[in-house]
Amino acid sequence: MNKKLAAALSGGAVLVLALSGCSDDEGNKVDDWAKTFCDQAKPQIQKRADAHQIIISTAADSKPAEIQAADSKAFQDIANADRALAKAVESAGAPPVENGEKVQQDAIKELNATAVAYEGLKKQVDALDPTNQQKFADGLQGVADGLTKIEKMDQNALSKLEEGELGQAMAKQPGCQKPTASTPPKASGSASPQPGSTASGSSDKASTKPAKPTASAKTEE
């Protein structure tokens, strides 16, 4: 399979929390809010990490139909996780910080919008023709372009929650730490993503900022 198909999707965004270092002066209310949210967020952050890894490992050496099926499921999984994260923010209530209600509502709105965008990518992938490798590769270029557009939304979705004392409180919660993908990457080497492009990169802190998808989905015969 053409080696650049993986590169087209290797930047699939995984929304996890870009958390700053901890401090010891947060109030109990802020800590309680962070625990409530992060406990609910943990399985959704894990789901996104797993979906991201599936996209990369499947695209590495699989047939177009297999890539199509894996990407379609992964994008839907990410969309479902985003909606669940929005519900977690809603369930936790307005965070006890300045403009907490607006921070909460903005996060809910942006997470739901990102979910809709990922479902759009799913439909785009579902519409590709896996029987024609050239057309399929060209179609993946369009998917990569879509990922680029979603990148900004992913970065913004929880950015306000990650600021100041609230972000510091969340940094102490296990549920908001960077996950390790449950699905190991495939062993084929040539199409492996570069270090830092997956959810299981070397950094100790998670990051909301996804690696940019490359714009190279052209075939290599």
N, CA and C of each residue as an Amber inpcrd file, in Angstrom:
protein
   663
   0.8560000  -1.1890000   0.0000000   0.0000000   0.0000000   0.0000000
   0.8820000   1.2250000   0.0000000   0.4380000   2.2830000  -0.6520000
   1.2620000   3.4810000  -0.7700000   1.6240000   4.0540000   0.5950000
   2.8930000   4.3950000   0.7340000   3.4410000   4.7470000   2.0390000
   2.9210000   6.0730000   2.5690000   2.4070000   6.9200000   1.6980000
   1.9980000   8.2430000   2.1570000   0.5540000   8.3110000   2.6240000
  -0.1850000   7.2240000   2.5020000  -1.5520000   7.2350000   3.0090000
  -1.5540000   7.4430000   4.5190000  -0.5960000   6.8310000   5.1930000
  -0.5200000   7.0060000   6.6410000  -0.2130000   8.4420000   6.9920000
   0.6890000   9.0630000   6.2190000   1.0760000  10.4380000   6.5190000
  -0.1000000  11.3860000   6.4100000  -1.0290000  11.0840000   5.5140000
  -2.1850000  11.9620000   5.3370000  -3.0360000  12.0390000   6.5860000
  -3.0050000  10.9750000   7.3930000  -3.8500000  10.9260000   8.5850000
  -3.0570000  10.8630000   9.8810000  -1.7320000  10.9250000   9.7910000
  -0.9330000  10.7310000  10.9910000  -1.0690000  11.8820000  11.9680000
  -1.6590000  12.9900000  11.5330000  -1.8420000  14.1030000  12.4480000
  -3.2220000  14.1630000  13.0370000  -3.9860000  13.0680000  12.9690000
  -5.3370000  13.0990000  13.5200000  -5.3150000  13.5940000  14.9530000
  -6.1400000  14.5750000  15.2230000  -6.0630000  15.2340000  16.5120000
  -6.6060000  14.3630000  17.6200000  -5.9080000  14.3450000  18.7250000
  -6.3840000  13.6560000  19.9100000  -6.5400000  14.6950000  20.9920000
  -7.7440000  14.9370000  21.3960000  -8.0100000  15.9720000  22.3740000
  -7.7490000  15.4490000  23.7660000  -6.6350000  15.8410000  24.3340000
  -6.3460000  15.5800000  25.7230000  -5.8840000  16.8990000  26.3070000
  -5.6650000  16.9510000  27.5780000  -5.5110000  18.2430000  28.2150000
  -4.0630000  18.6990000  28.2760000  -3.8200000  19.9050000  27.8010000
  -2.4910000  20.5020000  27.8780000  -2.3780000  21.1960000  29.2260000
  -1.8360000  20.4970000  30.1820000  -1.8990000  20.9850000  31.5430000
  -0.5720000  21.5460000  32.0190000  -0.6610000  22.6300000  32.7540000
   0.5320000  23.2490000  33.3170000   0.9320000  22.5310000  34.5980000
   2.0440000  22.9410000  35.1830000   2.5150000  22.3190000  36.4000000
   1.6050000  22.5930000  37.5780000   1.7560000  21.8050000  38.6100000
   0.8840000  21.9020000  39.7660000   1.3660000  22.9840000  40.7270000
   0.4600000  23.4780000  41.5270000   0.8310000  24.3250000  42.6470000
  -0.0380000  23.9060000  43.8300000   0.3000000  24.4070000  45.0140000
  -0.3680000  23.9180000  46.2210000  -1.4030000  24.8900000  46.7790000
  -1.7290000  25.9630000  46.0460000  -2.5810000  26.9910000  46.6280000
  -3.9910000  27.0250000  46.0410000  -4.3960000  25.9880000  45.3040000
  -5.7580000  25.9770000  44.7820000  -6.7510000  25.7500000  45.9130000
  -7.9170000  26.3720000  45.7800000  -8.9530000  26.1700000  46.7830000
  -9.6100000  24.8160000  46.6150000 -10.2760000  24.3690000  47.6670000
 -10.9330000  23.0710000  47.6340000 -12.0080000  22.9990000  46.5610000
 -12.7110000  24.1040000  46.3270000 -13.7830000  24.0910000  45.3380000
 -13.2340000  23.8470000  43.9350000 -12.1100000  24.4720000  43.6370000
 -11.4940000  24.2790000  42.3210000 -11.0130000  22.8380000  42.1760000
 -10.3930000  22.3240000  43.2280000  -9.9260000  20.9340000  43.1980000
 -11.0940000  19.9600000  43.0500000 -12.1780000  20.2460000  43.7380000
 -13.3480000  19.3670000  43.6560000 -13.9260000  19.3730000  42.2410000
 -13.9840000  20.5510000  41.6360000 -14.5040000  20.6290000  40.2600000
 -13.5990000  19.8400000  39.3190000 -12.2960000  20.0270000  39.4690000
 -11.3440000  19.3300000  38.5930000 -11.4950000  17.8210000  38.7210000
 -11.6550000  17.3320000  39.9500000 -11.8100000  15.8890000  40.1460000
 -13.0970000  15.3820000  39.5070000 -14.1930000  16.1360000  39.6950000
 -15.4740000  15.7340000  39.1160000 -15.3700000  15.6240000  37.6000000
 -14.7790000  16.6300000  36.9760000 -14.6620000  16.6120000  35.5170000
 -13.6980000  15.5320000  35.0520000 -12.5100000  15.4810000  35.6300000
 -11.4710000  14.5750000  35.1370000 -11.8520000  13.1070000  35.3150000
 -12.5700000  12.7910000  36.3830000 -13.0160000  11.4140000  36.5720000
 -13.9370000  10.9790000  35.4310000 -14.7810000  11.9020000  34.9800000
 -15.6760000  11.5860000  33.8720000 -14.9550000  11.6350000  32.5280000
 -13.9490000  12.5030000  32.4370000 -13.2500000  12.7030000  31.1660000
 -12.2910000  11.5690000  30.8230000 -11.7750000  10.8880000  31.8240000
 -10.7120000   9.8990000  31.5980000 -11.0360000   8.8790000  30.5120000
 -12.2010000   8.1900000  30.5580000 -12.4580000   7.1850000  29.5170000
 -12.6080000   7.7890000  28.1290000 -13.0600000   9.0290000  28.0600000
 -13.2360000   9.6680000  26.7550000 -11.8830000  10.0750000  26.1620000
 -10.9920000  10.5630000  27.0060000  -9.6450000  10.8930000  26.5520000
  -8.9410000   9.6300000  26.0640000  -9.1540000   8.5170000  26.7780000
  -8.5720000   7.2390000  26.3610000  -9.1460000   6.7910000  25.0250000
 -10.4530000   6.9710000  24.8560000 -11.1030000   6.5680000  23.6060000
 -10.5110000   7.3330000  22.4210000 -10.2600000   8.6070000  22.6180000
  -9.6730000   9.4100000  21.5470000  -8.2580000   8.9520000  21.2250000
  -7.4800000   8.6520000  22.2590000  -6.1150000   8.1800000  22.0350000
  -6.1090000   6.8720000  21.2560000  -7.0150000   5.9670000  21.6090000
  -7.0930000   4.6870000  20.9110000  -7.4990000   4.8800000  19.4540000
  -8.4690000   5.7680000  19.2150000  -8.9210000   6.0150000  17.8450000
  -7.8080000   6.5980000  17.0010000  -7.0620000   7.5100000  17.5750000
  -5.9360000   8.1240000  16.8670000  -4.8940000   7.0770000  16.4750000
  -4.5780000   6.1760000  17.4010000  -3.5850000   5.1480000  17.1180000
  -4.0810000   4.1860000  16.0500000  -5.3680000   3.8790000  16.0560000
  -5.9230000   2.9860000  15.0420000  -5.7920000   3.6080000  13.6560000
  -6.0680000   4.9080000  13.5480000  -5.9320000   5.5940000  12.2640000
  -4.5170000   5.4410000  11.7250000  -3.5470000   5.6800000  12.5860000
  -2.1530000   5.6490000  12.1470000  -1.7030000   4.2290000  11.8240000
  -1.9600000   3.2860000  12.7210000  -1.4420000   1.9380000  12.5210000
  -2.1390000   1.2290000  11.3670000  -3.4210000   1.5030000  11.1630000
  -4.1310000   0.8760000  10.0520000  -3.6710000   1.4510000   8.7270000
  -3.4500000   2.7610000   8.6770000  -3.0380000   3.3980000   7.4280000
  -1.6290000   2.9910000   7.0160000  -0.8700000   2.4290000   7.9480000
   0.5270000   2.1410000   7.6620000   0.7190000   1.1390000   6.5310000
  -0.0510000   0.0750000   6.5090000   0.2320000  -0.9710000   5.5240000
  -1.0170000  -1.7350000   5.0990000  -2.1730000  -1.1350000   5.2540000
  -3.4090000  -1.8520000   4.9820000  -3.9840000  -1.5170000   3.6110000
  -4.9610000  -2.3120000   3.2090000  -5.6450000  -2.0890000   1.9430000
  -6.6290000  -0.9270000   2.0970000  -6.9960000  -0.2720000   0.9680000
  -7.8990000   0.8860000   1.0480000  -9.1860000   0.6090000   1.8150000
  -9.8070000  -0.5540000   1.5780000 -11.0640000  -0.8520000   2.2620000
 -10.8670000  -0.9570000   3.7740000  -9.7190000  -1.4960000   4.1970000
  -9.4300000  -1.6120000   5.6230000  -9.1770000  -0.2450000   6.2320000
  -8.4530000   0.5900000   5.4990000  -8.2020000   1.9560000   5.9690000
  -9.5200000   2.7110000   6.0930000 -10.3620000   2.5650000   5.0860000
 -11.6490000   3.2500000   5.0930000 -12.4760000   2.8620000   6.3110000
 -12.5730000   1.5660000   6.5790000 -13.3630000   1.0910000   7.7080000
 -12.7910000   1.5670000   9.0400000 -11.4630000   1.5040000   9.1620000
 -10.8260000   1.8980000  10.4210000 -10.9710000   3.3960000  10.6640000
 -10.7450000   4.1900000   9.6110000 -10.8460000   5.6440000   9.7750000
 -12.2760000   6.0660000  10.0840000 -13.2280000   5.4380000   9.4190000
 -14.6290000   5.7670000   9.6500000 -15.0060000   5.5240000  11.1080000
 -14.6250000   4.3630000  11.6180000 -14.9280000   4.0430000  13.0210000
 -14.1960000   4.9880000  13.9680000 -12.9310000   5.2780000  13.6620000
 -12.1370000   6.1360000  14.5410000 -12.7260000   7.5370000  14.6220000
 -13.1160000   8.0980000  13.4780000 -13.6910000   9.4360000  13.4950000
 -15.0010000   9.4670000  14.2830000 -15.8010000   8.4140000  14.1480000
 -17.0480000   8.3580000  14.9220000 -16.7560000   8.2220000  16.4100000
 -15.7430000   7.4220000  16.7450000 -15.3680000   7.2690000  18.1510000
 -14.9300000   8.6010000  18.7470000 -14.1530000   9.3720000  17.9860000
 -13.6940000  10.6720000  18.4710000 -14.8850000  11.6110000  18.6490000
 -15.8000000  11.5890000  17.6880000 -16.9930000  12.4300000  17.7930000
 -17.8030000  12.0660000  19.0460000 -17.9710000  10.7760000  19.2780000
 -18.7110000  10.3390000  20.4600000 -18.0030000  10.7610000  21.7460000
 -16.6780000  10.6740000  21.7400000 -15.9100000  11.0650000  22.9200000
 -16.0310000  12.5630000  23.1740000 -16.0160000  13.3570000  22.1180000
 -16.1670000  14.8020000  22.2860000 -17.5200000  15.1570000  22.8960000
 -18.5630000  14.4780000  22.4190000 -19.8910000  14.7480000  22.9760000
 -19.9510000  14.3360000  24.4550000 -19.3030000  13.2400000  24.7790000
 -19.2720000  12.8020000  26.1740000 -18.4640000  13.7780000  27.0360000
 -17.3880000  14.3290000  26.4680000 -16.6140000  15.3350000  27.1990000
 -17.4540000  16.5840000  27.4360000 -18.2490000  16.9640000  26.4480000
 -19.1430000  18.1160000  26.6180000 -20.1280000  17.8540000  27.7610000
 -20.6540000  16.6310000  27.8180000 -21.5760000  16.2820000  28.8970000
 -20.8640000  16.2790000  30.2550000 -19.5860000  15.8850000  30.2530000
 -18.8150000  15.8910000  31.4990000 -18.6310000  17.3160000  32.0120000
 -18.3630000  18.2460000  31.0790000 -18.2420000  19.6560000  31.4710000
 -19.5740000  20.1660000  32.0080000 -20.6560000  19.7870000  31.3450000
 -21.9800000  20.2170000  31.7850000 -22.3190000  19.6380000  33.1500000
 -22.0170000  18.3510000  33.3370000 -22.3310000  17.6770000  34.5890000
 -21.5390000  18.2460000  35.7640000 -20.3020000  18.6590000  35.4920000
 -19.4560000  19.1960000  36.5590000 -19.9330000  20.5650000  37.0310000
 -20.7280000  21.2290000  36.2090000 -21.2140000  22.5560000  36.5660000
 -20.2200000  23.6370000  36.1900000 -20.6070000  24.8660000  36.4170000
 -19.7100000  25.9830000  36.1090000 -18.5070000  25.9310000  37.0420000
 -17.2980000  25.9720000  36.5150000 -16.1140000  25.9330000  37.3900000
 -16.0590000  27.1710000  38.2850000 -15.5740000  27.0110000  39.5200000
 -15.5560000  28.1170000  40.4830000 -14.4040000  29.0780000  40.2330000
 -14.4030000  29.6640000  39.0490000 -13.3910000  30.6520000  38.6720000
 -14.1100000  31.8390000  38.0460000 -13.3800000  32.8940000  37.7830000
 -13.9660000  34.0810000  37.1750000 -14.5940000  33.7250000  35.8210000
 -15.8120000  34.2030000  35.5960000 -16.5480000  33.9050000  34.3620000
 -16.7260000  32.4010000  34.1510000 -16.8840000  31.6730000  35.2430000
 -16.9500000  30.2220000  35.1690000 -18.0790000  29.7040000  34.2970000
 -19.2350000  30.3670000  34.3390000 -20.3610000  29.8990000  33.5360000
 -20.0710000  30.0400000  32.0470000 -19.4370000  31.1450000  31.6680000
 -19.0920000  31.3400000  30.2540000 -18.0320000  30.3360000  29.8170000
 -17.0570000  30.1030000  30.6840000 -16.0210000  29.1120000  30.3820000
 -16.6680000  27.7490000  30.1240000 -17.6080000  27.3840000  30.9750000
 -18.2970000  26.1040000  30.8350000 -19.0750000  26.0400000  29.5220000
 -19.8670000  27.0590000  29.2470000 -20.7070000  27.0480000  28.0500000
 -19.8720000  27.0600000  26.7700000 -18.7830000  27.8070000  26.7820000
 -17.9070000  27.8400000  25.5990000 -17.3000000  26.4640000  25.3360000
 -16.8690000  25.7820000  26.4080000 -16.2760000  24.4490000  26.2500000
 -17.2970000  23.4670000  25.6950000 -18.5140000  23.5180000  26.2280000
 -19.5700000  22.6190000  25.7510000 -19.8510000  22.8660000  24.2690000
 -19.9920000  24.1380000  23.9030000 -20.2930000  24.4910000  22.5160000
 -19.1890000  24.0250000  21.5700000 -17.9350000  24.2490000  21.9470000
 -16.8160000  23.9170000  21.0600000 -16.6010000  22.4150000  20.9610000
 -16.8040000  21.6890000  22.0400000 -16.6790000  20.2310000  21.9870000
 -17.7550000  19.6240000  21.0880000 -18.9650000  20.1080000  21.2090000
 -20.0370000  19.6000000  20.3500000 -19.7930000  19.9470000  18.8830000
 -19.2610000  21.1420000  18.6320000 -18.9530000  21.5330000  17.2570000
 -17.8390000  20.6650000  16.6790000 -16.8570000  20.3240000  17.5010000
 -15.7780000  19.4550000  17.0390000 -16.3140000  18.0590000  16.7340000
 -17.2600000  17.5870000  17.5360000 -17.8800000  16.2830000  17.2840000
 -18.5720000  16.2740000  15.9260000 -19.2990000  17.3310000  15.6240000
 -19.9640000  17.4290000  14.3230000 -18.9370000  17.4250000  13.1880000
 -17.8270000  18.1150000  13.3870000 -16.7920000  18.1710000  12.3550000
 -16.1790000  16.7950000  12.1080000 -15.9660000  16.0160000  13.1660000
 -15.4240000  14.6680000  12.9860000 -16.4260000  13.7490000  12.3050000
 -17.7020000  13.9520000  12.5810000 -18.7060000  13.1580000  11.8660000
 -18.7200000  13.5240000  10.3880000 -18.4020000  14.7790000  10.0830000
 -18.2590000  15.1720000   8.6850000 -17.1020000  14.4490000   8.0180000
 -15.9950000  14.2910000   8.7410000 -14.8590000  13.5350000   8.1970000
 -15.2360000  12.0760000   7.9860000 -16.0190000  11.5330000   8.9060000
 -16.4760000  10.1450000   8.7490000 -17.2600000   9.9880000   7.4450000
 -18.1740000  10.8960000   7.1890000 -18.9560000  10.8320000   5.9570000
 -18.0540000  10.9680000   4.7330000 -17.0350000  11.8110000   4.8470000
 -16.0980000  12.0060000   3.7470000 -15.3290000  10.7210000   3.4530000
 -14.8880000  10.0510000   4.5040000 -14.1680000   8.7860000   4.3380000
 -15.1010000   7.7120000   3.7800000 -16.3240000   7.6610000   4.2880000
 -17.2810000   6.6530000   3.8390000 -17.5840000   6.7820000   2.3430000
 -17.4770000   8.0020000   1.8190000 -17.8070000   8.2430000   0.4130000
 -16.6620000   7.9080000  -0.5470000 -15.4740000   7.5900000  -0.0260000
 -14.3410000   7.2800000  -0.8940000 -14.5390000   5.9310000  -1.5890000
 -13.8860000   5.7850000  -2.7340000 -13.9470000   4.5350000  -3.5000000
 -12.6800000   3.7240000  -3.2410000 -12.7700000   2.6740000  -2.4230000
 -11.5730000   1.9010000  -2.0870000 -11.0970000   0.9940000  -3.2180000
 -11.8630000   0.8920000  -4.3010000 -11.4620000   0.0170000  -5.4040000
 -10.4750000   0.6910000  -6.3500000 -10.2980000   2.0030000  -6.2070000
  -9.3650000   2.7460000  -7.0590000  -8.3330000   3.4070000  -6.1590000
  -7.1210000   2.8550000  -6.1580000  -6.1100000   3.3190000  -5.2150000
  -5.7530000   4.7840000  -5.4240000  -5.6420000   5.2130000  -6.6720000
  -5.2770000   6.6080000  -6.9410000  -6.3580000   7.5660000  -6.4260000
  -7.6120000   7.2650000  -6.7580000  -8.7050000   8.1150000  -6.2970000
  -8.8280000   8.0720000  -4.7740000  -8.5770000   6.9180000  -4.2170000
  -8.6590000   6.7860000  -2.7690000  -7.5950000   7.6430000  -2.0930000
  -6.3690000   7.5960000  -2.6360000  -5.2930000   8.4080000  -2.0800000
  -5.6050000   9.8920000  -2.2140000  -6.1440000  10.2910000  -3.3530000
  -6.5320000  11.6890000  -3.5490000  -7.6270000  12.0770000  -2.5580000
  -8.5420000  11.1480000  -2.3020000  -9.6000000  11.4190000  -1.3400000
  -9.0760000  11.5940000   0.0700000  -8.0490000  10.8090000   0.4120000
  -7.4480000  10.9650000   1.7340000  -6.7960000  12.3330000   1.8870000
  -6.3490000  12.9140000   0.7790000  -5.8100000  14.2690000   0.8480000
  -6.8920000  15.2340000   1.3410000  -8.1030000  15.0430000   0.8340000
  -9.2040000  15.8740000   1.2980000  -9.4920000  15.6770000   2.7730000
  -9.3660000  14.4300000   3.2370000  -9.5580000  14.1520000   4.6570000
  -8.4720000  14.8500000   5.4780000  -7.2340000  14.8140000   4.9840000
  -6.1380000  15.4980000   5.6680000  -6.4120000  16.9960000   5.7580000
  -6.9500000  17.5670000   4.6870000  -7.3100000  18.9870000   4.7090000
  -8.3740000  19.2530000   5.7690000  -9.3130000  18.3150000   5.8880000
 -10.3490000  18.4540000   6.9020000  -9.7850000  18.4100000   8.3100000
  -8.8050000  17.5380000   8.5290000  -8.1670000  17.4660000   9.8340000
  -7.4740000  18.7800000  10.1780000  -6.8800000  19.4090000   9.1810000
  -6.2130000  20.6840000   9.4070000  -7.2060000  21.7360000   9.8860000
  -8.3910000  21.7340000   9.2930000  -9.4050000  22.7080000   9.6890000
  -9.9080000  22.4450000  11.1080000 -10.0000000  21.1760000  11.4770000
 -10.4960000  20.8290000  12.8030000  -9.4450000  21.1150000  13.8760000
  -8.1810000  21.1850000  13.4790000  -7.0970000  21.3570000  14.4420000
  -7.3320000  22.5600000  15.3630000  -7.7160000  23.6780000  14.7850000
  -7.9360000  24.8820000  15.5920000  -9.0720000  24.6690000  16.5820000
 -10.1180000  23.9930000  16.1330000 -11.2410000  23.7160000  17.0320000
 -10.7930000  22.8420000  18.1940000  -9.9760000  21.8420000  17.9040000
  -9.4770000  20.9500000  18.9480000  -8.6520000  21.7150000  19.9760000
  -7.8310000  22.6370000  19.4940000  -6.9760000  23.3990000  20.3920000
  -7.7960000  24.2890000  21.3230000  -8.9020000  24.8120000  20.8080000
  -9.6920000  25.7770000  21.5690000 -10.7220000  25.1430000  22.4960000
 -11.0910000  23.8900000  22.2430000 -12.2480000  23.3010000  22.9040000
 -12.1770000  23.3690000  24.4280000 -11.0210000  23.0970000  24.9920000
 -10.8910000  23.1170000  26.4490000  -9.8430000  24.1150000  26.9270000
  -9.4510000  25.0450000  26.0510000  -8.3310000  25.9280000  26.3820000
  -8.6070000  26.7840000  27.6120000  -9.8310000  27.2700000  27.7470000
 -10.1420000  28.1250000  28.8950000 -10.1420000  27.3440000  30.2050000
 -10.5190000  26.0640000  30.1210000 -10.4920000  25.2380000  31.3270000
  -9.0690000  25.0080000  31.8040000  -8.1210000  25.1060000  30.8840000
  -6.7370000  24.7560000  31.1900000  -5.9330000  25.9370000  31.7040000
  -6.5740000  27.0980000  31.8660000  -5.8530000  28.2880000  32.2820000
  -5.8390000  28.4270000  33.8010000  -4.8030000  29.0670000  34.3000000
  -4.7340000  29.4790000  35.6950000  -4.9060000  28.3670000  36.7030000
  -5.5780000  28.7160000  37.8120000  -5.6950000  27.7720000  38.9180000
  -6.5240000  26.5490000  38.5550000  -7.4710000  26.7170000  37.6330000
  -8.2860000  25.5690000  37.2270000  -7.4220000  24.5520000  36.4800000
  -6.5850000  25.0240000  35.5800000  -5.6770000  24.1370000  34.8650000
  -4.6940000  23.4550000  35.8030000  -4.2310000  24.1980000  36.7930000
  -3.3080000  23.6120000  37.7680000  -3.9860000  22.5200000  38.5910000
  -5.2470000  22.7570000  38.9310000  -5.9860000  21.7410000  39.6880000
  -6.2150000  20.4980000  38.8420000  -6.5270000  20.6930000  37.5620000
  -6.7430000  19.5580000  36.6750000  -5.4610000  18.7710000  36.4520000
  -4.3250000  19.4590000  36.5140000  -3.0410000  18.7820000  36.3040000
  -2.7660000  17.7270000  37.3620000  -3.3930000  17.8820000  38.5180000
  -3.1630000  16.9300000  39.6100000  -4.0660000  15.7090000  39.5340000
  -5.0300000  15.7380000  38.6170000  -6.0040000  14.6590000  38.5400000
  -5.5690000  13.5680000  37.5610000  -5.5340000  12.3120000  37.9860000
  -5.1410000  11.2200000  37.0890000  -5.9910000  11.1480000  35.8260000
  -7.2700000  11.4830000  35.9410000  -8.1520000  11.3850000  34.7840000
  -7.8180000  12.3360000  33.6650000  -7.0750000  13.3910000  33.9640000
  -6.7290000  14.3790000  32.9500000  -5.2750000  14.2620000  32.4900000
  -4.6390000  13.1750000  32.8060000  -3.2720000  12.9660000  32.3510000
  -3.2460000  12.3260000  30.9690000  -2.1300000  12.4520000  30.3040000
  -1.9510000  11.9010000  28.9580000  -2.1180000  10.3940000  28.9750000
  -3.0030000   9.8560000  28.1250000  -3.1950000   8.4050000  28.0900000
  -2.1890000   7.7220000  27.1810000  -2.0740000   6.4230000  27.3480000
  -1.3190000   5.5940000  26.4210000  -2.3280000   4.7840000  25.6140000
  -2.1810000   4.8040000  24.2990000  -3.1440000   4.1160000  23.4520000
  -3.1950000   2.6340000  23.8020000  -4.4110000   2.0990000  23.9130000
  -4.5840000   0.6830000  24.2440000  -4.2000000  -0.2180000  23.0790000
  -4.3350000   0.3060000  21.8500000  -4.0230000  -0.4680000  20.6530000
  -2.5920000  -0.1910000  20.2400000  -1.6980000  -1.1840000  20.3150000
  -0.3010000  -0.9460000  19.9420000  -0.1750000  -0.6820000  18.4540000
   0.7960000   0.1550000  18.0480000   1.0140000   0.4040000  16.6260000
   1.5160000  -0.8400000  15.9250000   1.2250000  -0.9450000  14.6380000
   1.7060000  -2.0870000  13.8650000   3.2150000  -2.0080000  13.7010000
   3.8100000  -3.1530000  13.4630000   5.2630000  -3.2210000  13.4400000
   5.8750000  -2.7420000  12.1430000   5.0990000  -2.5840000  11.0680000
   5.6890000  -2.1770000   9.8050000   6.2940000  -0.8040000   9.9530000
   7.5290000  -0.6470000   9.5390000   8.2710000   0.5380000   9.9150000
   8.1510000   1.7260000   9.0120000   8.0000000   1.5750000   7.7110000
   8.2090000   2.6880000   6.8080000   7.1780000   3.7780000   6.9360000
   5.9760000   3.4390000   7.3570000   4.9320000   4.4550000   7.4260000
   4.6350000   4.8760000   8.8530000   5.5480000   4.6060000   9.7740000
   5.3160000   4.9550000  11.1630000   5.2900000   6.4640000  11.3190000
   4.4440000   6.9820000  12.2280000   4.4350000   8.4110000  12.4770000
   5.7120000   8.8300000  13.1790000   6.0700000  10.0810000  13.0340000
   7.2470000  10.6030000  13.7040000   6.9780000  10.7280000  15.1990000
   8.0320000  10.7120000  16.0200000   7.8350000  10.8660000  17.4610000
   7.0740000  12.1460000  17.7580000   6.1110000  12.0440000  18.6880000
   5.3330000  13.2040000  19.0660000   4.0530000  13.3540000  18.2930000
   3.8540000  12.5650000  17.2300000   2.6330000  12.7080000  16.4400000
   1.5070000  11.8250000  16.9380000   1.7700000  10.9790000  17.9300000
   0.7270000  10.1260000  18.4740000   0.3950000  10.5590000  19.8810000
  -0.6550000   9.9410000  20.4070000  -1.0810000  10.2620000  21.7690000
  -0.1330000   9.7100000  22.8050000   0.8040000   8.8570000  22.4030000
   1.7050000   8.2430000  23.3700000   3.1170000   8.7470000  23.1840000
   3.2520000  10.0330000  22.9100000   4.5530000  10.6490000  22.7060000
   5.3340000  10.6890000  23.9940000   6.5420000  11.2760000  23.9400000
   7.4590000  11.1920000  25.0610000   7.1640000  12.2000000  26.1540000
   6.3510000  13.2140000  25.8920000   6.0980000  14.2300000  26.8980000
   5.3280000  13.6590000  28.0750000   5.6450000  14.1570000  29.2850000
   4.9180000  13.7080000  30.4640000   3.5590000  14.3620000  30.5600000
   3.3740000  15.4770000  29.8910000   2.1010000  16.1790000  29.9340000
   1.3540000  15.9540000  28.6430000   0.0490000  15.9390000  28.7540000
  -0.7680000  15.7950000  27.5660000  -0.8070000  17.1090000  26.8170000
  -1.3030000  17.0590000  25.5920000  -1.3730000  18.2820000  24.8080000
  -2.6410000  18.3360000  24.0090000  -3.2690000  19.5020000  24.0320000
  -4.4310000  19.7050000  23.1890000  -4.0280000  19.9800000  21.7700000
  -2.7900000  20.3320000  21.5590000  -2.3690000  20.7530000  20.2310000
  -1.9800000  19.5440000  19.3980000  -2.8070000  19.1570000  18.4110000
  -2.4910000  17.9900000  17.5960000  -1.4040000  18.3110000  16.5890000
  -0.6470000  17.2870000  16.2230000   0.3070000  17.4690000  15.1400000
  -0.4550000  17.7490000  13.8570000   0.0780000  18.6070000  13.0360000
  -0.6070000  18.9360000  11.7990000  -0.5470000  17.7670000  10.8280000
  -1.6820000  17.4450000  10.1860000  -1.6360000  16.3940000   9.1720000
  -0.8420000  16.8630000   7.9750000  -0.0530000  15.9820000   7.4250000
   0.7100000  16.3730000   6.2630000  -0.1900000  16.4300000   5.0500000
   0.2110000  17.1750000   4.0740000  -0.6000000  17.3470000   2.8800000
  -0.1250000  16.4260000   1.7700000   0.3110000  15.2340000   2.1460000
   0.8510000  14.3170000   1.1450000   0.1040000  13.0110000   1.1270000
  -0.9800000  12.9630000   0.3930000  -1.7080000  11.7050000   0.2440000
  -1.5840000  11.1800000  -1.1620000  -0.6040000  11.6690000  -1.9040000
  -0.4130000  11.1830000  -3.2680000   0.1830000   9.7920000  -3.2480000
  -0.0680000   9.0460000  -4.3000000   0.3900000   7.6560000  -4.3160000
   1.8710000   7.5580000  -4.6270000   2.4590000   6.5230000  -4.0530000
   3.7780000   6.0920000  -4.4610000   3.6300000   4.6890000  -5.0140000
   3.7950000   4.5560000  -6.2500000   3.5690000   3.2450000  -6.8740000
   4.6790000   2.2840000  -6.4970000
